[in-house]
Coordinates of C-alpha atoms in Angstrom, one line a residue:
Chain A
M1 CA 110.3 80.9 92.5
T2 CA 112.3 82.9 90.0
A3 CA 115.0 83.8 92.4
L4 CA 116.0 80.2 92.6
T5 CA 117.5 80.4 89.2
L6 CA 119.6 83.5 89.7
I7 CA 121.9 84.2 86.8
F8 CA 123.9 87.4 86.8
S9 CA 125.9 88.6 84.0
T10 CA 128.6 90.8 85.4
Q11 CA 130.2 91.7 88.8
L12 CA 128.1 94.7 89.9
T13 CA 130.3 96.4 92.4
H14 CA 133.0 96.0 95.0
L15 CA 133.3 96.6 98.8
A16 CA 135.3 99.4 100.4
P17 CA 137.2 98.8 103.6
I18 CA 134.3 100.3 105.6
D19 CA 131.9 97.8 104.0
I20 CA 134.2 94.9 105.0
L21 CA 134.4 96.3 108.6
I22 CA 130.5 96.2 108.8
L23 CA 130.4 92.7 107.5
V24 CA 133.2 91.5 109.9
L25 CA 131.4 93.1 112.8
Y26 CA 128.3 91.1 112.0
F27 CA 130.2 87.8 111.8
A28 CA 131.9 88.6 115.1
V29 CA 128.6 89.3 116.9
V30 CA 126.9 86.2 115.5
I31 CA 129.8 83.9 116.6
F32 CA 129.9 85.6 120.0
I33 CA 126.2 85.0 120.5
G34 CA 126.7 81.3 119.8
F35 CA 129.3 81.0 122.5
Y36 CA 127.3 83.2 124.9
V37 CA 124.1 81.2 124.9
K38 CA 125.8 77.8 124.9
G39 CA 125.7 77.8 128.7
S40 CA 121.9 78.0 128.6
T41 CA 121.5 75.2 126.1
N42 CA 122.0 72.0 128.1
T43 CA 118.6 70.3 128.0
S44 CA 116.7 69.1 125.0
E45 CA 113.9 71.7 125.7
E46 CA 116.5 74.4 125.8
F47 CA 118.3 73.2 122.7
F48 CA 115.3 72.4 120.5
L49 CA 112.7 74.9 121.8
A50 CA 114.9 77.6 123.3
G51 CA 113.6 76.6 126.8
R52 CA 110.1 77.8 125.9
E53 CA 111.0 81.1 127.4
M54 CA 110.7 83.6 124.6
S55 CA 108.4 86.6 124.9
A56 CA 105.7 87.3 122.3
W57 CA 107.8 90.0 120.7
V58 CA 110.9 87.8 120.3
A59 CA 108.9 84.8 119.1
G60 CA 106.8 87.0 116.8
L61 CA 109.8 88.7 115.2
S62 CA 111.6 85.4 114.8
F63 CA 108.5 83.9 113.3
V64 CA 108.2 86.5 110.5
S65 CA 112.0 86.7 110.1
A66 CA 112.4 83.0 109.5
N67 CA 110.4 83.6 106.3
L68 CA 112.2 86.9 105.4
G69 CA 115.2 85.3 103.7
S70 CA 117.3 86.9 101.0
L71 CA 115.9 84.5 98.4
E72 CA 112.4 85.9 99.1
L73 CA 113.6 89.5 99.2
M74 CA 115.4 89.4 95.9
G75 CA 112.9 87.1 94.2
W76 CA 109.8 89.1 95.1
A77 CA 111.5 92.5 94.3
G78 CA 112.1 90.9 90.9
A79 CA 108.5 89.7 90.8
A80 CA 107.3 93.3 91.6
Y81 CA 109.2 94.6 88.6
Q82 CA 107.8 91.8 86.4
Y83 CA 104.2 91.7 87.7
G84 CA 103.7 95.0 89.5
M85 CA 101.7 95.2 92.7
L86 CA 100.2 91.8 92.2
A87 CA 103.3 90.4 93.9
T88 CA 102.0 92.1 97.1
H89 CA 99.4 89.4 97.4
W90 CA 102.1 87.0 98.6
Y91 CA 102.7 89.3 101.6
W92 CA 99.1 90.3 102.4
I93 CA 96.3 87.8 101.5
G94 CA 99.0 85.2 101.1
A95 CA 100.1 85.6 104.7
I96 CA 98.1 87.7 107.1
P97 CA 94.8 85.7 107.5
A98 CA 96.8 82.5 107.9
M99 CA 99.1 84.0 110.5
L100 CA 96.1 85.3 112.5
F101 CA 94.4 81.9 112.2
L102 CA 97.5 80.2 113.6
G103 CA 97.6 82.6 116.5
I104 CA 93.9 82.5 117.4
V105 CA 92.7 79.1 116.4
M106 CA 95.6 76.6 116.1
M107 CA 98.2 77.8 118.5
P108 CA 96.3 76.7 121.6
F109 CA 96.4 73.0 120.4
Y110 CA 100.1 73.1 119.4
Y111 CA 100.9 74.7 122.6
I112 CA 98.8 72.8 125.2
S113 CA 99.6 69.4 123.5
K114 CA 103.2 70.2 124.5
T115 CA 104.4 68.8 121.2
H116 CA 107.9 69.5 120.1
S117 CA 107.1 69.6 116.4
V118 CA 104.3 69.5 113.8
P119 CA 105.1 65.8 113.0
G120 CA 104.9 65.3 116.8
Y121 CA 101.3 66.7 116.8
L122 CA 100.5 64.4 113.9
Q123 CA 101.7 61.4 115.9
L124 CA 99.5 62.4 118.9
R125 CA 96.5 62.9 116.7
F126 CA 96.9 60.4 113.8
G127 CA 99.6 57.9 114.9
E128 CA 103.1 57.0 113.8
G129 CA 102.3 56.6 110.1
A130 CA 101.3 60.2 109.6
R131 CA 104.3 61.4 111.7
C132 CA 106.7 59.3 109.6
V133 CA 105.4 60.6 106.2
S134 CA 105.5 64.2 107.5
A135 CA 108.9 63.9 109.3
V136 CA 110.8 62.2 106.5
S137 CA 109.5 64.7 103.9
F138 CA 110.2 67.7 106.2
A139 CA 113.7 66.6 107.1
L140 CA 114.5 66.1 103.4
M141 CA 113.1 69.4 102.4
T142 CA 114.8 71.5 105.1
I143 CA 118.3 70.0 104.4
L144 CA 117.8 70.6 100.7
M145 CA 116.6 74.2 101.2
S146 CA 119.5 74.9 103.5
G147 CA 121.8 73.9 100.6
V148 CA 119.8 76.0 98.2
N149 CA 120.2 79.0 100.4
M150 CA 123.9 78.3 100.8
Y151 CA 124.4 78.2 97.0
A152 CA 122.2 81.2 96.3
M153 CA 124.2 83.2 98.8
A154 CA 127.5 82.1 97.2
L155 CA 126.1 82.9 93.7
V156 CA 124.8 86.4 94.8
M157 CA 128.1 87.3 96.4
N158 CA 130.0 86.0 93.4
V159 CA 128.1 88.1 90.9
I160 CA 127.7 91.2 93.0
L161 CA 131.2 91.3 94.6
G162 CA 133.1 88.7 92.6
W163 CA 133.7 86.4 95.6
N164 CA 134.8 82.8 95.1
I165 CA 131.8 80.4 95.3
S166 CA 133.5 77.9 97.6
F167 CA 134.7 80.7 99.9
S168 CA 131.2 81.9 100.4
I169 CA 129.7 78.4 100.9
W170 CA 132.3 77.4 103.5
V171 CA 132.4 80.6 105.4
G172 CA 128.6 80.7 105.6
A173 CA 128.2 77.0 106.5
I174 CA 130.9 77.0 109.2
T175 CA 129.5 80.2 110.8
V176 CA 126.0 78.8 110.8
A177 CA 127.1 75.3 112.0
V178 CA 129.0 76.9 114.9
Y179 CA 126.3 79.1 116.2
V180 CA 123.5 76.6 115.8
M181 CA 125.5 73.7 117.2
L182 CA 126.4 75.7 120.2
G183 CA 123.1 77.5 120.9
G184 CA 120.4 75.4 119.1
L185 CA 117.1 77.2 118.4
R186 CA 118.0 79.9 120.9
S187 CA 121.0 81.0 118.7
A188 CA 118.8 80.8 115.6
I189 CA 116.1 82.9 117.1
I190 CA 118.4 85.6 118.4
N191 CA 120.1 85.8 115.0
E192 CA 116.7 86.0 113.3
V193 CA 115.7 89.0 115.4
L194 CA 119.1 90.6 114.6
Q195 CA 118.6 89.8 110.9
F196 CA 115.1 91.4 110.9
V197 CA 116.5 94.6 112.2
L198 CA 119.5 94.4 109.8
I199 CA 117.2 93.9 106.8
W200 CA 115.2 97.0 107.6
A201 CA 118.4 98.9 108.4
G202 CA 120.0 97.8 105.1
A203 CA 117.0 97.9 102.8
A204 CA 114.7 100.7 104.0
L205 CA 116.8 103.5 102.5
I206 CA 116.0 102.1 99.0
P207 CA 112.3 102.9 99.0
I208 CA 112.8 106.1 101.0
L209 CA 115.4 107.6 98.6
G210 CA 113.5 106.0 95.6
L211 CA 110.3 107.8 96.5
V212 CA 112.2 111.0 97.0
E213 CA 113.7 110.6 93.5
A214 CA 110.4 109.7 91.9
G215 CA 108.6 112.6 93.6
G216 CA 106.3 110.6 95.8
W217 CA 103.8 107.8 95.3
S218 CA 101.5 109.6 92.9
N219 CA 104.3 110.6 90.6
L220 CA 105.8 107.1 90.8
K221 CA 102.5 105.6 89.6
A222 CA 102.3 108.1 86.8
Q223 CA 105.9 107.4 85.7
I224 CA 105.3 103.6 85.7
A225 CA 102.1 104.1 83.7
H226 CA 104.0 106.2 81.2
N227 CA 107.0 103.7 81.0
V228 CA 105.0 100.5 80.7
G229 CA 101.9 102.0 78.9
S230 CA 99.5 100.6 81.5
T231 CA 98.1 101.5 84.9
D232 CA 97.7 97.8 85.8
Y233 CA 101.1 97.6 87.6
T234 CA 99.9 99.6 90.6
H235 CA 96.6 97.8 91.3
M236 CA 96.2 94.6 93.3
W237 CA 92.6 93.5 92.4
T238 CA 91.3 95.3 89.4
T239 CA 93.1 93.1 86.8
L240 CA 92.2 89.8 88.4
G241 CA 88.8 89.4 86.7
H242 CA 90.3 87.2 84.0
F243 CA 93.5 85.2 83.5
R244 CA 94.5 87.2 80.4
D245 CA 94.0 90.6 82.0
N246 CA 97.1 90.5 84.1
P247 CA 100.8 89.7 83.5
M248 CA 100.7 86.8 86.1
G249 CA 98.0 85.0 84.2
V250 CA 96.0 84.3 87.4
H251 CA 92.3 84.7 88.4
W252 CA 91.0 86.1 91.7
T253 CA 89.7 82.7 92.6
G254 CA 93.3 81.4 92.4
I255 CA 94.6 84.2 94.6
V256 CA 91.8 84.0 97.2
F257 CA 91.3 80.2 97.5
G258 CA 94.6 78.8 96.1
L259 CA 97.0 81.4 97.6
G260 CA 95.0 83.0 100.4
F261 CA 93.6 79.8 101.7
V262 CA 95.5 76.7 100.9
V263 CA 99.1 77.7 100.1
S264 CA 99.2 80.4 102.8
F265 CA 97.5 78.4 105.5
G266 CA 99.5 75.4 104.6
Y267 CA 102.8 77.2 104.9
W268 CA 102.1 79.5 107.9
T269 CA 100.3 77.0 110.1
T270 CA 102.0 73.6 109.4
D271 CA 105.5 74.3 108.2
F272 CA 107.5 73.5 111.3
L273 CA 110.3 75.9 110.3
V274 CA 108.0 78.8 111.2
V275 CA 105.8 77.1 113.8
Q276 CA 108.9 76.1 115.8
R277 CA 109.5 79.8 116.5
V278 CA 106.1 80.2 118.1
L279 CA 106.4 77.0 120.1
S280 CA 109.3 78.7 121.9
A281 CA 106.9 81.2 123.5
N282 CA 106.9 81.4 127.3
N283 CA 103.1 81.1 127.8
L284 CA 99.9 80.5 125.9
R285 CA 99.1 84.2 125.5
A286 CA 102.6 84.9 124.1
A287 CA 102.2 81.9 121.8
K288 CA 98.9 83.4 120.5
M289 CA 100.3 86.9 120.3
A290 CA 103.5 86.0 118.5
P291 CA 101.9 85.2 115.1
I292 CA 99.8 88.4 115.4
I293 CA 102.8 90.5 116.0
G294 CA 104.5 88.7 113.1
A295 CA 101.5 89.5 110.9
A296 CA 101.7 93.2 111.8
F297 CA 105.3 93.4 110.7
K298 CA 104.7 91.2 107.7
M299 CA 102.2 93.8 106.3
A300 CA 105.1 96.3 106.3
V301 CA 107.5 94.2 104.3
P302 CA 106.2 95.2 100.8
F303 CA 107.7 98.6 101.6
I304 CA 111.2 97.2 101.3
V305 CA 110.5 94.5 98.7
I306 CA 107.7 95.5 96.4
V307 CA 108.3 99.3 96.3
P308 CA 112.0 98.9 95.1
G309 CA 110.7 96.6 92.3
L310 CA 108.1 99.3 91.3
L311 CA 110.7 102.1 91.6
A312 CA 113.0 100.2 89.2
L313 CA 110.2 100.4 86.6
A314 CA 110.3 104.2 86.9
V315 CA 113.8 105.3 87.6
L316 CA 116.3 102.8 86.2
K317 CA 117.7 104.3 83.0
N318 CA 120.5 103.5 80.5
P319 CA 123.5 105.9 80.3
D320 CA 121.8 107.5 77.3
G321 CA 118.7 108.3 79.3
S322 CA 116.5 105.6 77.8
I323 CA 114.6 103.2 80.0
L324 CA 116.6 100.3 81.3
H325 CA 114.7 97.1 80.6
L326 CA 115.3 94.1 82.9
V327 CA 114.6 90.7 81.4
G328 CA 114.2 87.0 82.4
E329 CA 117.4 85.1 83.1
N330 CA 117.3 83.3 79.8
A331 CA 117.1 86.6 77.9
V332 CA 120.1 88.3 79.4
N333 CA 122.5 89.5 76.6
A334 CA 124.7 92.4 75.7
Q335 CA 121.6 94.7 75.0
H336 CA 119.9 93.6 78.2
P337 CA 122.6 92.8 80.7
Y338 CA 120.5 92.6 83.8
S339 CA 117.7 90.2 84.9
Y340 CA 114.6 90.8 87.1
N341 CA 116.4 89.2 90.0
E342 CA 119.0 91.9 90.0
V343 CA 116.5 94.6 90.9
L344 CA 117.4 94.8 94.6
P345 CA 121.2 94.9 94.1
L346 CA 120.8 97.4 91.3
M347 CA 118.7 99.7 93.5
L348 CA 121.0 99.2 96.4
I349 CA 124.0 100.3 94.3
R350 CA 122.0 103.2 92.9
Y351 CA 121.5 104.9 96.3
C352 CA 124.1 103.4 98.7
G353 CA 127.7 104.3 98.7
P354 CA 130.5 102.9 100.9
G355 CA 129.2 102.1 104.4
L356 CA 125.5 101.9 103.4
L357 CA 126.4 99.4 100.7
G358 CA 128.2 97.2 103.3
L359 CA 125.0 97.4 105.5
G360 CA 122.9 96.3 102.6
I361 CA 125.2 93.4 101.7
T362 CA 125.4 92.4 105.4
A363 CA 121.6 92.4 105.5
L364 CA 121.6 90.0 102.5
V365 CA 124.2 87.8 104.0
A366 CA 122.3 87.8 107.3
G367 CA 119.1 86.8 105.4
F368 CA 120.9 83.9 103.7
M369 CA 122.6 82.6 106.9
S370 CA 119.4 82.9 108.8
G371 CA 117.7 80.8 106.1
M372 CA 120.3 78.1 106.5
A373 CA 120.1 78.3 110.4
G374 CA 116.3 78.1 110.4
N375 CA 116.3 75.0 108.1
V376 CA 119.1 73.3 110.0
S377 CA 117.7 73.9 113.5
A378 CA 114.3 72.7 112.3
F379 CA 115.9 69.7 110.7
S380 CA 117.9 68.7 113.8
T381 CA 114.7 68.9 115.9
V382 CA 112.6 66.8 113.6
W383 CA 115.4 64.3 113.0
T384 CA 116.1 63.9 116.8
Y385 CA 112.5 63.8 118.0
D386 CA 110.5 62.4 115.2
L387 CA 112.9 60.0 113.4
Y388 CA 115.9 59.1 115.7
G389 CA 114.0 59.3 118.9
A390 CA 110.8 57.7 117.5
F391 CA 112.2 54.9 115.4
I392 CA 115.9 54.3 116.1
N393 CA 116.6 55.0 119.8
K394 CA 113.4 55.5 121.9
K395 CA 114.8 55.4 125.4
A396 CA 118.0 57.5 125.4
S397 CA 118.8 60.1 128.0
D398 CA 118.0 63.8 127.6
K399 CA 121.7 64.5 127.4
H400 CA 122.0 62.0 124.6
Y401 CA 119.3 63.7 122.6
V402 CA 121.0 67.1 123.0
A403 CA 124.2 65.6 121.7
M404 CA 122.3 64.1 118.8
G405 CA 120.9 67.5 118.1
R406 CA 124.3 69.1 118.0
W407 CA 125.8 66.3 115.8
S408 CA 122.8 66.3 113.5
T409 CA 123.3 70.1 113.0
V410 CA 126.9 69.4 111.8
I411 CA 125.9 66.5 109.6
G412 CA 123.0 68.5 108.3
M413 CA 125.3 71.3 107.3
L414 CA 127.7 68.9 105.6
V415 CA 124.7 67.5 103.6
S416 CA 123.7 71.0 102.8
I417 CA 127.2 71.8 101.5
G418 CA 126.9 68.7 99.3
T419 CA 123.5 70.0 98.1
A420 CA 125.0 73.4 97.4
Y421 CA 127.7 71.9 95.2
L422 CA 125.1 69.7 93.5
V423 CA 123.0 72.7 92.7
A424 CA 126.1 74.5 91.4
H425 CA 126.5 71.8 88.8
A426 CA 122.8 71.5 87.9
A427 CA 120.8 74.7 88.6
S428 CA 117.5 73.1 87.7
I429 CA 117.7 71.1 90.9
M430 CA 116.7 74.3 92.7
D431 CA 113.4 74.4 90.8
Y432 CA 112.8 70.7 91.7
V433 CA 113.5 71.4 95.4
Q434 CA 111.0 74.3 95.3
A435 CA 108.5 72.0 93.6
L436 CA 109.0 69.3 96.3
F437 CA 108.0 71.8 99.0
S438 CA 104.7 72.5 97.2
F439 CA 103.9 68.7 97.2
F440 CA 103.6 68.4 100.9
I441 CA 102.4 71.8 102.3
A442 CA 98.8 71.9 101.0
P443 CA 97.8 68.3 101.9
L444 CA 99.5 68.6 105.3
F445 CA 97.3 71.6 106.1
G446 CA 94.3 69.6 105.2
T447 CA 95.3 66.8 107.6
V448 CA 96.3 69.1 110.5
V449 CA 93.2 71.4 110.2
L450 CA 90.8 68.4 110.1
G451 CA 92.7 66.9 113.0
M452 CA 92.3 70.0 115.1
L453 CA 88.7 70.9 114.2
W454 CA 87.0 67.6 113.5
K455 CA 86.7 65.0 116.2
R456 CA 85.5 62.3 113.8
A457 CA 88.7 62.3 111.8
T458 CA 90.4 58.9 112.5
K459 CA 94.0 57.8 112.4
A460 CA 93.5 55.9 109.1
G461 CA 91.7 58.9 107.6
G462 CA 94.6 61.3 108.5
F463 CA 97.2 59.0 107.1
W464 CA 95.5 58.1 103.8
G465 CA 94.3 61.7 103.3
L466 CA 97.8 63.0 103.7
L467 CA 99.2 60.3 101.4
A468 CA 96.5 60.8 98.7
G469 CA 96.9 64.6 98.7
T470 CA 100.7 64.4 98.4
V471 CA 100.6 61.8 95.6
S472 CA 97.9 63.7 93.7
S473 CA 100.0 66.9 94.0
I474 CA 103.0 65.1 92.5
G475 CA 100.8 63.6 89.8
M476 CA 99.4 67.0 88.8
W477 CA 102.9 68.5 88.8
L478 CA 104.2 65.7 86.5
Y479 CA 101.1 66.2 84.3
T480 CA 101.5 69.9 83.9
T481 CA 105.3 69.7 83.6
Y482 CA 105.2 67.2 80.7
G483 CA 101.7 67.7 79.5
G484 CA 102.2 71.2 78.0
A485 CA 99.6 74.0 77.7
A486 CA 96.6 71.6 77.5
A487 CA 97.5 70.1 80.9
L488 CA 98.0 73.6 82.4
S489 CA 94.6 74.8 81.1
R490 CA 92.9 71.8 82.7
I491 CA 94.5 72.2 86.1
A492 CA 94.2 76.0 86.3
L493 CA 90.8 76.1 84.5
S494 CA 91.8 78.4 81.7
A495 CA 93.7 78.3 78.5
D496 CA 95.1 81.8 79.5
A497 CA 96.6 80.5 82.8
R498 CA 100.3 80.8 83.3
P499 CA 102.7 78.7 85.4
M500 CA 102.1 80.9 88.5
A501 CA 98.4 79.9 88.4
E502 CA 99.3 76.2 88.2
N503 CA 100.9 76.3 91.6
L504 CA 97.8 77.9 93.2
Y505 CA 95.2 75.6 91.6
R506 CA 97.3 72.4 92.1
A507 CA 97.6 73.3 95.8
L508 CA 93.8 73.8 96.0
W509 CA 93.0 70.5 94.3
S510 CA 95.5 68.5 96.4
W511 CA 94.0 70.0 99.5
I512 CA 90.5 69.1 98.4
I513 CA 91.6 65.6 97.6
C514 CA 93.3 65.3 101.0
V515 CA 90.2 66.5 102.8
A516 CA 87.8 64.3 100.8
V517 CA 89.9 61.2 101.3
T518 CA 90.3 61.9 105.0
V519 CA 86.5 62.4 105.5
V520 CA 85.5 59.3 103.5
V521 CA 88.1 57.0 105.2
S522 CA 87.2 58.4 108.6
Y523 CA 83.5 57.6 108.1
V524 CA 84.3 54.0 107.2
T525 CA 86.7 53.5 110.1
K526 CA 86.1 53.2 113.8
P527 CA 86.0 56.6 115.6
T528 CA 88.7 57.5 118.0
P529 CA 87.4 57.5 121.6
E530 CA 86.9 61.1 122.8
A531 CA 89.0 60.6 125.8
Q532 CA 92.0 60.1 123.6
L533 CA 91.4 63.4 121.8
A534 CA 91.7 65.6 124.9
G535 CA 94.2 68.4 124.3
L536 CA 94.3 67.8 120.6
V537 CA 90.9 68.6 119.1
Y538 CA 88.3 71.4 119.4
G539 CA 85.2 70.2 121.3
A540 CA 87.2 67.6 123.2
T541 CA 89.5 70.1 124.8
P542 CA 88.8 72.8 127.4
I543 CA 90.9 75.7 126.1
P544 CA 92.9 77.1 129.1
D545 CA 92.6 80.8 129.9
D546 CA 95.5 82.7 128.4
G547 CA 95.7 85.1 131.3
A548 CA 94.6 88.2 129.5
T549 CA 92.7 90.5 131.8
T550 CA 92.4 93.8 129.9
L551 CA 91.3 94.4 126.3
W552 CA 94.9 95.4 125.4
Q553 CA 96.2 92.1 126.5
K554 CA 93.7 90.0 124.5
P555 CA 95.2 88.4 121.3
I556 CA 91.8 88.5 119.6
F557 CA 91.7 92.3 120.0
W558 CA 95.0 92.8 118.2
A559 CA 94.1 90.2 115.6
V560 CA 91.0 92.3 114.8
V561 CA 93.2 95.5 114.6
V562 CA 95.6 93.7 112.2
I563 CA 92.8 92.4 109.9
I564 CA 91.2 95.9 109.8
V565 CA 94.5 97.4 108.6
F566 CA 94.8 94.5 106.2
F567 CA 91.4 95.3 104.6
I568 CA 92.2 99.0 104.5
L569 CA 95.5 98.4 102.7
N570 CA 93.8 96.2 100.1
I571 CA 91.1 98.8 99.5
V572 CA 93.7 101.6 99.2
F573 CA 95.7 99.7 96.6
F574 CA 92.7 97.9 95.0
Chain B
M1 CA 116.3 87.0 133.6
A2 CA 117.8 88.5 130.4
E3 CA 115.1 88.1 127.7
G4 CA 115.8 85.6 125.0
T5 CA 119.3 84.5 126.0
G6 CA 118.4 82.1 128.8
R7 CA 117.9 81.8 132.5
G8 CA 120.7 83.3 134.5
E9 CA 122.3 85.2 131.6
A10 CA 123.0 88.9 131.8
L11 CA 122.7 90.1 128.3
S12 CA 119.2 90.5 126.8
I13 CA 118.5 89.8 123.1
W14 CA 117.5 93.5 122.8
F15 CA 120.9 94.5 124.1
F16 CA 122.5 92.6 121.2
V17 CA 120.1 94.4 118.8
G18 CA 120.9 97.8 120.2
G19 CA 124.6 97.0 120.5
L20 CA 125.0 96.0 116.8
A21 CA 122.9 99.0 115.6
L22 CA 125.0 101.3 117.8
L23 CA 128.2 99.8 116.5
Y24 CA 127.0 100.4 112.9
G25 CA 125.9 103.9 113.7
L26 CA 129.3 104.7 115.2
V27 CA 131.0 103.5 112.0
L28 CA 128.6 105.2 109.6
T29 CA 128.1 108.6 111.2
P30 CA 131.7 109.7 111.3
Y31 CA 132.3 108.2 107.8
G32 CA 129.3 110.1 106.5
A33 CA 130.4 113.3 108.2
W34 CA 133.8 112.9 106.7
A35 CA 132.4 112.3 103.2
W36 CA 130.0 115.2 103.5
F37 CA 132.5 117.8 104.8
T38 CA 135.4 116.8 102.7
H39 CA 133.3 116.4 99.5
H40 CA 134.1 112.7 99.2
E41 CA 130.5 111.6 98.7
A42 CA 130.2 108.5 96.6
P43 CA 128.6 109.2 93.1
T44 CA 125.2 107.7 94.0
V45 CA 121.8 109.2 93.2
L46 CA 120.7 111.7 95.8
N47 CA 124.1 111.8 97.5
Q48 CA 123.5 115.5 98.1
L49 CA 121.1 114.4 100.9
H50 CA 124.1 112.7 102.7
P51 CA 122.3 109.5 103.4
T52 CA 125.3 107.8 105.1
F53 CA 125.5 110.5 107.7
W54 CA 121.8 110.7 108.5
W55 CA 121.2 107.0 108.4
G56 CA 124.2 106.4 110.6
L57 CA 122.9 109.0 113.1
L58 CA 119.5 107.4 113.1
M59 CA 121.1 104.0 113.8
S60 CA 123.2 105.5 116.6
I61 CA 120.1 106.9 118.3
F62 CA 118.1 103.7 117.9
G63 CA 121.1 101.6 119.0
A64 CA 121.9 103.8 122.0
F65 CA 118.3 103.7 123.2
Y66 CA 118.1 99.9 123.1
T67 CA 121.7 99.4 124.5
I68 CA 120.9 101.7 127.5
R69 CA 117.3 100.5 128.0
F70 CA 118.4 96.8 128.1
R71 CA 121.9 97.2 129.6
P72 CA 123.1 94.3 131.8
G73 CA 122.0 94.6 135.4
K74 CA 119.0 96.7 134.7
G75 CA 115.7 95.2 135.8

């Protein structure tokens, strides 16, 4: 993602006393919450799964908020400036179908298996080998991502406000460590819900005032078409007929199958960081409803992310009245002082004076801190249950595991701080961390979905499929990284493909390889007795009634409503 | 039980949401009113619409609703 290489040229603004008051209030409330919920965080289920007592609304908002970090906000606002409405695909087809699939199809298995984590489900279905591969890779990724978030926050605060990098890193890390160590997942979830509200409160004024300034949506489209000399920036599908017809260099097959199916389903249904939020639901119906509620809110996010990027194409001007062109980080110079990634701060400063600016900055800080907290709380769960509890100390008391969860939170934050300083000295590490994530997500989805839907999948099939998919993804990444344009054209099926397309097609191929290897190995190995699959696989599990009695209570009804709105939005912005 | 904060706790998660929004509204609204009526609006685009005041008022109403609706001891 482009936001991972944020490079800003100058300090953009400064905070007034009222802005600092708003920021301080946020920190005070967050720390207070940590101390407040500590009393309800004594058992492992309370610490790691928030006592499984969250309502559908809390779990759903937390589920969508865990993904709504500041890196995403700033990165995709920049992508909207660069690619136009094509960036919206990452919020709609790249999220909504997968979230609904998680709620309706997969959640019953995660929930009724009473697993504490996604690696935990893999252990139940495919044995210790699959769990070990998944847990080690996930623990490593989350701790690295926490550090990346920490450094990104420090960098953004440095360039927007001139804050010292180390000051931002340590204040953010200590605050997050305190509230997660005290309250575990419960603290993280409460803060994610707060952060969701804050992000809307801090960012919604940008599109509202921007659309007023532009004279409405129709005028905005006309101004963009005039400024960039093309109407392509305000359509989602019409330019996807060929790789060379759109600025992203992708084809609709890559968007539909690579993004909409593999990448999206992989992230939203198997990344424990988001799935953990839903596992905290207080009953099966809440667990099914949470991703559907999350999907409904996810569809609205482009309003505060994509619209500001589009508005920047129309309204940002130089002092002499000419159009202000934002450029890639590597092209920033005296003539072009701002990069794509500065779209959101630039638009914030354009419309928000003292007070509102503090609210916007607080929303960004909340987004970064919530990103750190989400990663660290997921790390401490997987470390304690799937690594420490599974391989190092299997028979400790519940109290011991809670203590381990608290200590692993602190150790995790210290490692994250180390990562943040490492990234500060070698920014390219951020790109590698992002690439590492992509190695595991697509194959993991192949393994989990076959495990849930296909009784014949065996333990050996699951393990070798996961390993083959991951290794092939790494192999393709190395091939396209060092093989130049020829390698990219082979992986993405076109000489006109650009790096964005490579991610999508690599995910698709690695998923297909994972599924193919799982199927072949399963057929040549001994089937798992059906009795051992109860509660884990479709066809071997009676799905318990979720307790819905009226149409309004049925998750499937709301999933249909969301998918209808999803189709309407895609047609309107076709 | 207070929703989201644990068994036996008094403050619901929605109370925190409302409380923080109300606090921000109570900071922004008077500041926006002062900037409006004393002509100290920041030189931002569309500042003639007085966004700080109106946004602060909206947050106050939203925050007050949630704070009262989920106040400790209710339900």
